[in-house]
Coordinates of C-alpha atoms in Angstrom, one line a residue:
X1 CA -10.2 9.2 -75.0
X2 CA -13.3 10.9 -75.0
X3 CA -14.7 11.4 -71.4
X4 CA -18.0 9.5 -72.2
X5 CA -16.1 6.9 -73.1
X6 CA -15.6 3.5 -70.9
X7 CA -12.3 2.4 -70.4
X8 CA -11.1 0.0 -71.0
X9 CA -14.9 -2.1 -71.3
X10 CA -16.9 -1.7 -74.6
X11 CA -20.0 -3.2 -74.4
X12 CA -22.8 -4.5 -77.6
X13 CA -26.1 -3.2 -77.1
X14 CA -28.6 -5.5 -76.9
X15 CA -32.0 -3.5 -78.3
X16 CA -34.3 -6.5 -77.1
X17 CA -32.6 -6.6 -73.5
X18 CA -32.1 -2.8 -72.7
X19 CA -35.1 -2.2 -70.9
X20 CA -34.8 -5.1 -69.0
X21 CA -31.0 -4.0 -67.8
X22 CA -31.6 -0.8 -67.1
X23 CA -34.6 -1.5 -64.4
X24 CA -32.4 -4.4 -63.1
X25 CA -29.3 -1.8 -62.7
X26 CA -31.4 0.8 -61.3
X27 CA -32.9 -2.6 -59.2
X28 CA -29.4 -3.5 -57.9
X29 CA -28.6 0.1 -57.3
X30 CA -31.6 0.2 -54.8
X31 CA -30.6 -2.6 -52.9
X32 CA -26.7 -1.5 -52.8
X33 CA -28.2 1.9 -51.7
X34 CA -30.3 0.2 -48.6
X35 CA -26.8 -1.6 -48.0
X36 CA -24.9 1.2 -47.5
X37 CA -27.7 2.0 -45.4
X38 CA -27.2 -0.4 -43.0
X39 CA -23.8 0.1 -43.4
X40 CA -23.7 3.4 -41.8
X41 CA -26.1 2.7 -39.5
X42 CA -24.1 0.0 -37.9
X43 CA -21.3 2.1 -37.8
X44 CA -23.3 5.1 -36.2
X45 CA -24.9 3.0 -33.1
X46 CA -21.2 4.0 -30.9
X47 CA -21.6 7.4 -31.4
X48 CA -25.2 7.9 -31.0
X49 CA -24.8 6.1 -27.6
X50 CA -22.0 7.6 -26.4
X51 CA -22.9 8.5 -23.3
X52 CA -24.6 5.4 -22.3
X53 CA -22.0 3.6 -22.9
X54 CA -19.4 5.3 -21.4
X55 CA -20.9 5.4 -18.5
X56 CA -23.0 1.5 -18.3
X57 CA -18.6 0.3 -19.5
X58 CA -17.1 3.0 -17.4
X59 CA -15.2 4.1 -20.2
X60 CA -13.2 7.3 -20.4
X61 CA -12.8 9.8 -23.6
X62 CA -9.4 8.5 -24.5
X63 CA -10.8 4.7 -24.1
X64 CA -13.8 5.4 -26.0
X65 CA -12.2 7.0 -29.0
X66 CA -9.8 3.9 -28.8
X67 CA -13.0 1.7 -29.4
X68 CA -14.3 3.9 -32.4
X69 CA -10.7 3.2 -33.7
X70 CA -10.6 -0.4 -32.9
X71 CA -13.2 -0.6 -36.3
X72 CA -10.7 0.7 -38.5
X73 CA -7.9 -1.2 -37.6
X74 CA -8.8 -4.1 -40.1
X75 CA -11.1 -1.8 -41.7
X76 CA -8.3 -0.5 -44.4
X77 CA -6.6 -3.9 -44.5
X78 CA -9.6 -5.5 -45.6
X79 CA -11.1 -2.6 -47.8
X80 CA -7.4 -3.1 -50.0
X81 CA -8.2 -7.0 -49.9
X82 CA -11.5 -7.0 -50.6
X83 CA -10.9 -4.5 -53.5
X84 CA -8.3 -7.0 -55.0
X85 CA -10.7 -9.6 -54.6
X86 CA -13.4 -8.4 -56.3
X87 CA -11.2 -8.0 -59.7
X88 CA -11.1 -12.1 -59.0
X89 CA -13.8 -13.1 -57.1
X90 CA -17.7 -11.7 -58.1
X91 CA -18.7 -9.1 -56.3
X92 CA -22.1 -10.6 -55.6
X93 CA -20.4 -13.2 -53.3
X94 CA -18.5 -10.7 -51.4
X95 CA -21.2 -8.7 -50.4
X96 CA -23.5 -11.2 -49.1
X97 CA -21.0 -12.7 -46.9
X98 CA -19.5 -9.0 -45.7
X99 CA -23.3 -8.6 -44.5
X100 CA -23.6 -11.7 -43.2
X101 CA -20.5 -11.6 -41.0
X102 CA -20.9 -8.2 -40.1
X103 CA -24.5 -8.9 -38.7
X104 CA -23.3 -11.5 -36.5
X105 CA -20.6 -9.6 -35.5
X106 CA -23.1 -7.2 -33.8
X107 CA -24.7 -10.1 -31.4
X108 CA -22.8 -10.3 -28.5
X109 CA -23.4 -6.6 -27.9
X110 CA -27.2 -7.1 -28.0
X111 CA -26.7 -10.3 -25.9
X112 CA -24.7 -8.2 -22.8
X113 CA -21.0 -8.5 -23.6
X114 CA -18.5 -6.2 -21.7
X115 CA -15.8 -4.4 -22.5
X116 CA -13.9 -6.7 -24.4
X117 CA -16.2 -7.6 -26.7
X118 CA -17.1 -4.4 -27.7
X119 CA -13.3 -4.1 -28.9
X120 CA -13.7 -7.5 -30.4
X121 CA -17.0 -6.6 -32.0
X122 CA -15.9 -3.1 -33.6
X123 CA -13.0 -4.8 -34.8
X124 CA -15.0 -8.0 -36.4
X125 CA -17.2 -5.0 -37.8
X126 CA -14.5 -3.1 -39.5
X127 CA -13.0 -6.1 -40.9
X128 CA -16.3 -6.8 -42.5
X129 CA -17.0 -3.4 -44.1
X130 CA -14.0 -2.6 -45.5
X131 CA -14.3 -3.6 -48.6
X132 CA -18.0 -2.3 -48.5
X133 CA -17.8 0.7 -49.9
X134 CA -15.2 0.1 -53.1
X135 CA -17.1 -3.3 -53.8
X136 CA -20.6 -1.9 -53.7
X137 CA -19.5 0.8 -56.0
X138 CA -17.9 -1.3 -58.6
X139 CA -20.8 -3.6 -58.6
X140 CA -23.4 -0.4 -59.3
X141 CA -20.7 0.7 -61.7
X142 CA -20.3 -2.3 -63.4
X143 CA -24.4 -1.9 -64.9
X144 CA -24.1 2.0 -66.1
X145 CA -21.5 3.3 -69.0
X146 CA -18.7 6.3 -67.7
X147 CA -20.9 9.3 -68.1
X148 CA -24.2 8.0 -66.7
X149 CA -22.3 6.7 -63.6
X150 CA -22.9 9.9 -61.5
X151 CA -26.0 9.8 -60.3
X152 CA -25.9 6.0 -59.0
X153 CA -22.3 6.9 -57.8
X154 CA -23.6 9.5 -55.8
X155 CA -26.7 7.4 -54.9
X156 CA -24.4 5.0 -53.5
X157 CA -22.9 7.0 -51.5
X158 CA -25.8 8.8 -50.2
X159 CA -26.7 5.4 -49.1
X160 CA -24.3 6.6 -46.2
X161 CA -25.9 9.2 -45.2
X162 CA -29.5 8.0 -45.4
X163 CA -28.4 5.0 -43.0
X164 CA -27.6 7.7 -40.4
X165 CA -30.6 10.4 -41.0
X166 CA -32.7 7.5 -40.7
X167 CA -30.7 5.7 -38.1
X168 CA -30.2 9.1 -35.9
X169 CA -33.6 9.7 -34.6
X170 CA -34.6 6.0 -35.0
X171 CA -31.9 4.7 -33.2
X172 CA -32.0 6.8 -30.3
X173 CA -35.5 6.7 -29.6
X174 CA -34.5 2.5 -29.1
X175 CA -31.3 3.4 -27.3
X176 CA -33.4 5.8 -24.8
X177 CA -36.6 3.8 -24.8
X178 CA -34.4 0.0 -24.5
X179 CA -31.1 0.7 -23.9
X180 CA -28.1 0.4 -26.0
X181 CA -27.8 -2.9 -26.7
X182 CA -31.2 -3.0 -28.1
X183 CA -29.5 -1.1 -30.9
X184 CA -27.2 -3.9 -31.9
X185 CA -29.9 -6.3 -32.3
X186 CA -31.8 -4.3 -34.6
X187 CA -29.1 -3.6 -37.1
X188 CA -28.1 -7.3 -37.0
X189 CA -31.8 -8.1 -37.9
X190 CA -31.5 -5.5 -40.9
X191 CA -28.2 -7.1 -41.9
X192 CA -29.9 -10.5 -42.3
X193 CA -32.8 -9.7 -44.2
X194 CA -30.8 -8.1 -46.6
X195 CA -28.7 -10.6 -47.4
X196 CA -32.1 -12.8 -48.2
X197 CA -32.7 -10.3 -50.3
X198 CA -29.5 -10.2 -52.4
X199 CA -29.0 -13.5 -52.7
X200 CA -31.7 -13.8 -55.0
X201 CA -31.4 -10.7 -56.9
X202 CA -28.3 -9.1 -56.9
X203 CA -25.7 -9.9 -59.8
X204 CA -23.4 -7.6 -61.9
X205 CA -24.2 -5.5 -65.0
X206 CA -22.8 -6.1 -68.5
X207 CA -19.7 -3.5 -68.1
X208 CA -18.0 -6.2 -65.7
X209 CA -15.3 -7.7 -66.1
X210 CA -15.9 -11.8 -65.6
X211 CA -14.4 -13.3 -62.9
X212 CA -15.4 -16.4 -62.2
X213 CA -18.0 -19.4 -63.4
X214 CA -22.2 -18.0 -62.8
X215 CA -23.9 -20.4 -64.8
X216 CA -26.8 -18.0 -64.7
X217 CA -24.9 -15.1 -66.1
X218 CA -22.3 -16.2 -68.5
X219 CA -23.9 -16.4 -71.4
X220 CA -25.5 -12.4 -70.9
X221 CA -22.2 -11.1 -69.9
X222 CA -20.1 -12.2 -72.7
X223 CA -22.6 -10.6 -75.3
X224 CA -23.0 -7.7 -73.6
X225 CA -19.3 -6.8 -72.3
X226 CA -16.5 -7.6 -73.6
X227 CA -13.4 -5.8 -71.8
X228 CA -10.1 -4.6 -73.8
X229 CA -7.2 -6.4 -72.5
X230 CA -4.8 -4.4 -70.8
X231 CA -1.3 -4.5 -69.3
X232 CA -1.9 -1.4 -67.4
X233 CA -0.5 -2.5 -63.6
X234 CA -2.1 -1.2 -59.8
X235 CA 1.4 0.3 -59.5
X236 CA 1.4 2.7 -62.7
X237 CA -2.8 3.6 -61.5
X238 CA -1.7 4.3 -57.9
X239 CA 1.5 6.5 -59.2
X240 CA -0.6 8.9 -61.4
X241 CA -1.5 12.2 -59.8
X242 CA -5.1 12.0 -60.4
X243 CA -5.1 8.7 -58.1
X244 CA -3.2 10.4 -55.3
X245 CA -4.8 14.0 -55.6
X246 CA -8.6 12.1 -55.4
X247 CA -6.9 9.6 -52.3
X248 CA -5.8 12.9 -50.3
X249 CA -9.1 15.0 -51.0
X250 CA -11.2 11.5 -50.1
X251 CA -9.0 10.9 -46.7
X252 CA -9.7 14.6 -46.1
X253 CA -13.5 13.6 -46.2
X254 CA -13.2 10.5 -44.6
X255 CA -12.0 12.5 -41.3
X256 CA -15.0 14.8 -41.4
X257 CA -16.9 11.0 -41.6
X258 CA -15.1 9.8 -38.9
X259 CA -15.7 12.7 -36.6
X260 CA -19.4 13.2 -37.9
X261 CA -20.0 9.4 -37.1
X262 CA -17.8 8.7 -33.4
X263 CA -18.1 12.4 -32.0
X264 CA -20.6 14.8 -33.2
X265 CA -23.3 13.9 -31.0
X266 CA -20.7 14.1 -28.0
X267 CA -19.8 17.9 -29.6
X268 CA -23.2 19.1 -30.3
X269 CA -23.8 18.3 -26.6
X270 CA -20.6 18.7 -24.6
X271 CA -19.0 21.3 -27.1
X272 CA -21.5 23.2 -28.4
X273 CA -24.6 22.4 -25.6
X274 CA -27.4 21.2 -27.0
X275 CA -29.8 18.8 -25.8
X276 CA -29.3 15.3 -27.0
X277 CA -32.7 15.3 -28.8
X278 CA -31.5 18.5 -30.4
X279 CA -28.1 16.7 -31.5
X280 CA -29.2 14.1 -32.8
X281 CA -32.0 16.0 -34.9
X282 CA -28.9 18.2 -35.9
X283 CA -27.1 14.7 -36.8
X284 CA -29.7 14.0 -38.8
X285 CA -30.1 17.2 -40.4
X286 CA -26.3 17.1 -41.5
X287 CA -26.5 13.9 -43.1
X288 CA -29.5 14.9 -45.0
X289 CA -27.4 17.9 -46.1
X290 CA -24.7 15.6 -47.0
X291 CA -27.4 13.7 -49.1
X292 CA -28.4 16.7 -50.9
X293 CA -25.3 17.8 -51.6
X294 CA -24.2 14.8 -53.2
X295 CA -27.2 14.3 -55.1
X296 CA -26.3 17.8 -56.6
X297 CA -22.8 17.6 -57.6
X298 CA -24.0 14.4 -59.1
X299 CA -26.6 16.5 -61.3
X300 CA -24.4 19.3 -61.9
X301 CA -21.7 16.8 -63.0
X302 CA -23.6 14.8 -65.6
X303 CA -24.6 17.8 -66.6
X304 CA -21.3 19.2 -67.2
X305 CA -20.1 16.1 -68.6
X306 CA -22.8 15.6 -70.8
X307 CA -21.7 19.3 -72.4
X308 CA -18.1 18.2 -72.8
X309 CA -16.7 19.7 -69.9
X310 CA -13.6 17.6 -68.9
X311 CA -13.4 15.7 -66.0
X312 CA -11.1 17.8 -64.4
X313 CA -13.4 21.0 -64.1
X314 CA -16.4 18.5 -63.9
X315 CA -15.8 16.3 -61.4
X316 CA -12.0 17.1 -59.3
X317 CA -12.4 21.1 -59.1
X318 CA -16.2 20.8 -58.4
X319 CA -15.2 18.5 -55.2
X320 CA -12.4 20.3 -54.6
X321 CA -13.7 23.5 -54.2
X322 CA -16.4 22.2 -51.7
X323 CA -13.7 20.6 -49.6
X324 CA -12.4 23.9 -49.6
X325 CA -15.9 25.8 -48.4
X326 CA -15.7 23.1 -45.7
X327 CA -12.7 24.0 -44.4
X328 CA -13.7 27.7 -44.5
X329 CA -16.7 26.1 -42.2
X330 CA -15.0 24.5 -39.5
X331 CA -12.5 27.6 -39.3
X332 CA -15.4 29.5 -38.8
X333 CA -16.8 27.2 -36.0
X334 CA -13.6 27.5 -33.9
X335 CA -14.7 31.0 -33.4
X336 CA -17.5 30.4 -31.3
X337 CA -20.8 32.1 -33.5
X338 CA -23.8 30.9 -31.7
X339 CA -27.5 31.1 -32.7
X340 CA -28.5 29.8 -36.2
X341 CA -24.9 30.7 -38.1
X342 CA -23.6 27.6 -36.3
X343 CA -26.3 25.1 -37.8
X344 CA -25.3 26.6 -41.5
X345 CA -21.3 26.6 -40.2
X346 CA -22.2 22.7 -39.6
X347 CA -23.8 22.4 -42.6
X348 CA -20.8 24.1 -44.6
X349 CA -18.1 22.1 -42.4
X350 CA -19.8 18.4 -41.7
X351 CA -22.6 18.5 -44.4
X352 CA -21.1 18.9 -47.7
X353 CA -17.6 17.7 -47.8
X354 CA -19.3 14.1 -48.8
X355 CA -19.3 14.8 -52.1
X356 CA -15.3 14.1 -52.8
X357 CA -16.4 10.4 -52.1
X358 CA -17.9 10.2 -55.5
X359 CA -15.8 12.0 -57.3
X360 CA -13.4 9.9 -56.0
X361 CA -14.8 6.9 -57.3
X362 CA -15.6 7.9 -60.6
X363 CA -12.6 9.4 -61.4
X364 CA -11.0 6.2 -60.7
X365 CA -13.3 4.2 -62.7
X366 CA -12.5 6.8 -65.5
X367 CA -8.9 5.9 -65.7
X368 CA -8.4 2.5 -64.1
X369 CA -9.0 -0.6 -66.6
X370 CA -11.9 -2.7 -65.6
X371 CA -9.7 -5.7 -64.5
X372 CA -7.8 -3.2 -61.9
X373 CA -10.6 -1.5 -60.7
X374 CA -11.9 -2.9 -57.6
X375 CA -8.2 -3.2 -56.6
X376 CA -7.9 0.5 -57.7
X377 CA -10.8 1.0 -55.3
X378 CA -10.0 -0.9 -52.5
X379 CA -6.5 0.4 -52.5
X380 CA -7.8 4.0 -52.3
X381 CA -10.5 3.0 -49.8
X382 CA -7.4 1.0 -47.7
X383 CA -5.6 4.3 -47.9
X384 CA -8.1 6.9 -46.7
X385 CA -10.1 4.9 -44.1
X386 CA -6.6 5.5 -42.2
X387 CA -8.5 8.6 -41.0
X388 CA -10.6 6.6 -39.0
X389 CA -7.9 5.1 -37.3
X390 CA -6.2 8.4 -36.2
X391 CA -9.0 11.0 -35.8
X392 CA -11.4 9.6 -33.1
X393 CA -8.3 8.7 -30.5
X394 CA -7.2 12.2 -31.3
X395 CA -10.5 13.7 -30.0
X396 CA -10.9 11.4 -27.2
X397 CA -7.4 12.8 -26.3
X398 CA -7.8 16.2 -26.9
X399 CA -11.0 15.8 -24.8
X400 CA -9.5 14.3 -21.9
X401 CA -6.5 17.0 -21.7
X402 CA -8.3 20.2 -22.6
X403 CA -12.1 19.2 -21.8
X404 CA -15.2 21.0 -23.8
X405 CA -12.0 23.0 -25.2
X406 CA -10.7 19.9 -27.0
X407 CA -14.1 19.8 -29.8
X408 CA -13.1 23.4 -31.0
X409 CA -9.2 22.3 -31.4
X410 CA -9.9 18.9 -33.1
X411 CA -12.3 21.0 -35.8
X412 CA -9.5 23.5 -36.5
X413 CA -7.1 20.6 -37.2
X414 CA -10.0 19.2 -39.5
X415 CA -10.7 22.2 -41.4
X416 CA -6.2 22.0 -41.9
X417 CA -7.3 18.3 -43.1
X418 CA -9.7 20.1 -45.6
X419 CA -7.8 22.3 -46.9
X420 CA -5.3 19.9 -47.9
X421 CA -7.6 17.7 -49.7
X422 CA -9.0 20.5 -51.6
X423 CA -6.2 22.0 -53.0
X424 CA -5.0 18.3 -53.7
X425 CA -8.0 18.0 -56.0
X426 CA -7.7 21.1 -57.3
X427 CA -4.2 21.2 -58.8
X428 CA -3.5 17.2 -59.4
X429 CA -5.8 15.7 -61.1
X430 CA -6.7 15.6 -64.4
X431 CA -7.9 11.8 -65.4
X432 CA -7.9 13.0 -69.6
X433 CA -3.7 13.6 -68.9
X434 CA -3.6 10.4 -67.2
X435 CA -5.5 8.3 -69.1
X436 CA -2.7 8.8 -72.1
X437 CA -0.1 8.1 -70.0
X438 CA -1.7 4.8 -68.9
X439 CA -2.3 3.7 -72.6
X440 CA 1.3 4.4 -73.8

C-alpha cells in the first residue's frame, strides 16, 4: 500500500463540499489544539507551584511526587478505555464530557481543600484526560487523508506545549500574585468555556468511521467515507513491531513529559539554581522549543512523504534519531556545564524529544484500520502514560535520599530512558512491512 494511501478508509470527494471541509477540519483542529491547551495547563499548575504547596500542605519530596503520580494512576486505565470507546462511541461526546468533568474536578482546590483532596482531585483529573490525547488525535485525524495528517498531528500535539508556554509565565504570575489555588479556578473557568464552544461546533471529518446515530451528520458521512471492512484484531496491531517500537520510543518521551511537567521548575531552582522567575521563563522557553520542533519534523515529514520516502525513514528514524540527540542531552547535563551550554543542553534533553508523540500517532493511524484505531490509540496512550506513574515518585525519592544530588541522577536515568526509545524506533518499525502482514 502506497504510503499516501488511507487504510483501511476511502473516501468520495465531494467537489461542491471541499472547501467547506477543509476550513471546518482546519476549524476543529483549532479548537482540539486550544484543548490540549488546557489540557497541559491543568496538568502543569502542580509543578509550577511546587513550592507553595509543599510548604502551605506540608508535604515532603517523596509525598509530593506521590501526588504528581496519583494523576496517572487512572490516567492509563482510562486513556485504554477511552481509546476503545471512541471506535464505538463518537468522539465528539467524549471530549465534551472529559472537559467537563475534568474542570470540576479542579474546584475543590480553588475552594481550600487539604491534602486529601488534592490526591482526590489529581486522581479525578487523570481519570479525565486519559483518553485526551488518543481521542483528540483521532477526531483531527479523522478530517485529513494519511499524508496530509502531519502537520495537524503535530499541531495537536503542540497543543501541549503551548498550554504550558502560555500557562508558565501566566500561571505563576496568579500563583505569586493570589496564591495557588487561584490557579485551579482559572483553568476550571477555561475548561468550561470550551466545552460551550464544542458543543456547538465540534464533529468528526469524513475519514471516520460511524459509530453511532448524529442525525446531523449521517447523511455527509456516508457519502464522503466509506471504510473497508476489516477483520484485522487489536491483538495482531498491538503484536507488530512497528506498534511496540513507536509505544517504547513514545513512553521514552512521555518520561521527559512527566519530569518536564512535575519537576523541572523544582530542578531549574534546587538543582541547577535559578531564580523561580528565571525557571519558569526557562519552562517556557522549553516548551516553545518543543513546539518548534514538532512543528518541524511535521514539515520535514510531509515533505519527505510527499517525495515517496517511506514511512520508516520519514517518520520512525526521523523521531528516533532525535530521541537519541536527547539522550546525548541529558548525559551531557549530568556533567555539570554551566553558563549558556546548559540552556541548549535543556533544549537538546527536555525540548525536542516531543516529537516521537506524533510520530507515534501517525504511524499507528498508518497501519491500524479505522474501526481499531482509537483503541489502537488508547491502548498505546494506556501503555506509555505508565511513565507518569513511575518517574515523578522516583524523583521525589531520589530527592529526599541524595538532596540537590538526586536531579542530576534522575536525568542520567532519563537520558538511559531515551536511549532506549530511540533505538526502538530506529530498528523496529517499518509500518509498509506491517501493513502486509496485517492484510494477509
Amino acid at each position: 500500500m502506497a504510503d499516501t494511501e488511507v487504510a483501511p478508509a476511502t473516501a468520495v470527494r465531494l467537489s461542491g463540499k471541499a472547501p467547506h471541509n477543509r476550513r471546518r477540519a482546519w476549524i476543529v483542529t483549532a479548537l482540539l489544539v486550544a484543548f490540549m491547551m488546557i489540557n497541559f495547563a491543568d496538568k502543569s499548575i502542580v509543578g509550577l507551584a511546587a513550592d507553595p504547596i509543599r510548604e502551605d500542605l506540608g508535604l515532603s519530596a517523596t509525598q509530593f511526587g506521590t501526588a504528581n503520580s496519583a494523576f496517572f494512576l487512572l490516567f492509563s486505565i482510562f486513556g485504554a478505555v477511552g481509546g476503545l470507546l471512541a471506535d464505538r462511541v463518537r468522539p465528539r461526546w467524549l471530549l465534551l464530557g472529559m472537559v467537563l468533568f475534568w474542570s470540576v474536578s479542579q474546584a475543590p482546590l480553588a475552594l481550600g481543600a487539604g491534602v486529601a483532596m488534592l490526591f482526590t482531585s489529581r486522581i479525578m483529573l487523570g481519570a479525565a484526560e486519559g483518553p485526551a490525547f488518543p481521542i483528540a488525535q483521532q477526531t483531527a485525524l479523522s478530517w485529513f487523508p494519511n499524508s496530509r495528517r502531519n502537520l495537524p498531528s503535530a499541531l495537536i500535539t503542540a497543543g501541549t506545549t503551548f498550554g504550558v508556554v502560555v500557562a508558565a509565565p501566566g500561571l505563576t504570575w496568579v500563583i505569586t500574585e493570589h496564591g495557588w489555588r487561584s490557579a485551579f479556578g482559572v483553568v476550571a473557568v477555561a475548561g468550561v468555556l470550551w466545552a460551550l464552544v464544542w458543543a456547538f461546533v465540534g464533529k468528526e471529518g469524513q475519514y471516520a468511521v460511524a459509530t453511532g446515530p448524529d442525525p446531523a451528520a449521517d447523511t455527509a458521512a456516508k457519502a464522503a467515507s466509506e471504510p473497508a471492512p476489516s477483520n484485522v484484531g487489536y491483538r495482531r496491531i498491538l503484536g507488530t513491531r512497528s506498534w511496540i517500537g513507536v509505544t517504547a520510543a513514545f513512553f521514552a518521551t512521555y518520561w521527559m513529559v512527566a519530569l518536564t511537567v512535575a519537576w523541572l521548575p523544582s530542578y531549574l531552582h534546587d538543582g541547577l539554581g535559578y531564580s523561580r522567575t528565571a525557571s519558569a521563563n526557562l519552562v517556557a522557553l522549553l516548551w516553545a522549543a518543543n513546539a518548534v520542533a514538532l512543528l518541524g519534523q511535521a514539515g520535514l515529514t510531509g515533505w519527505l512523504l510527499r517525495r515517496g520516502v517511506s514511512s520508516r525513514w520519514a517518520r520512525a528514524r526521523v523521531g528516533g534519531i532525535t530521541l537519541l540527540l536527547s539522550a546525548a542531552g541529558c548525559l551531557a547535563l549530568t556533567a555539570g556545564q554551566g553558563g549558556p551550554l546548559t540552556v541548549l543542553l535543556l533544549i537538546a534533553g527536555f525540548g525536542i524529544c516531543g516529537v516521537m508523540a506524533t510520530i507515534a500517532v501517525t504511524t499507528v493511524a498508518e497501519i491500524a484500520p479505522a474501526e481499531r484505531r482509537g483503541g489502537a490509540l488508547g491502548i498505546m496512550q494506556g501503555v506509555v502514560t505508565t511513565a507518569g506513574l513511575i518517574a515523578p515518585i522516583l524523583v521525589g525519592r531520589l530527592v529526599d535520599t541524595q538532596g540537590a544530588a538526586g536531579y542530576q541522577h534522575a536525568v542520567l536515568i532519563s537520558a538511559a530512558v531515551l536511549l532506549l526509545g530511540g533505538t526502538a524506533a530506529v530498528t523496529l518499525v517499518d509500518p509498509a512491512r506491517d501493513q502486509q502482514r496485517l492484510a494477509q
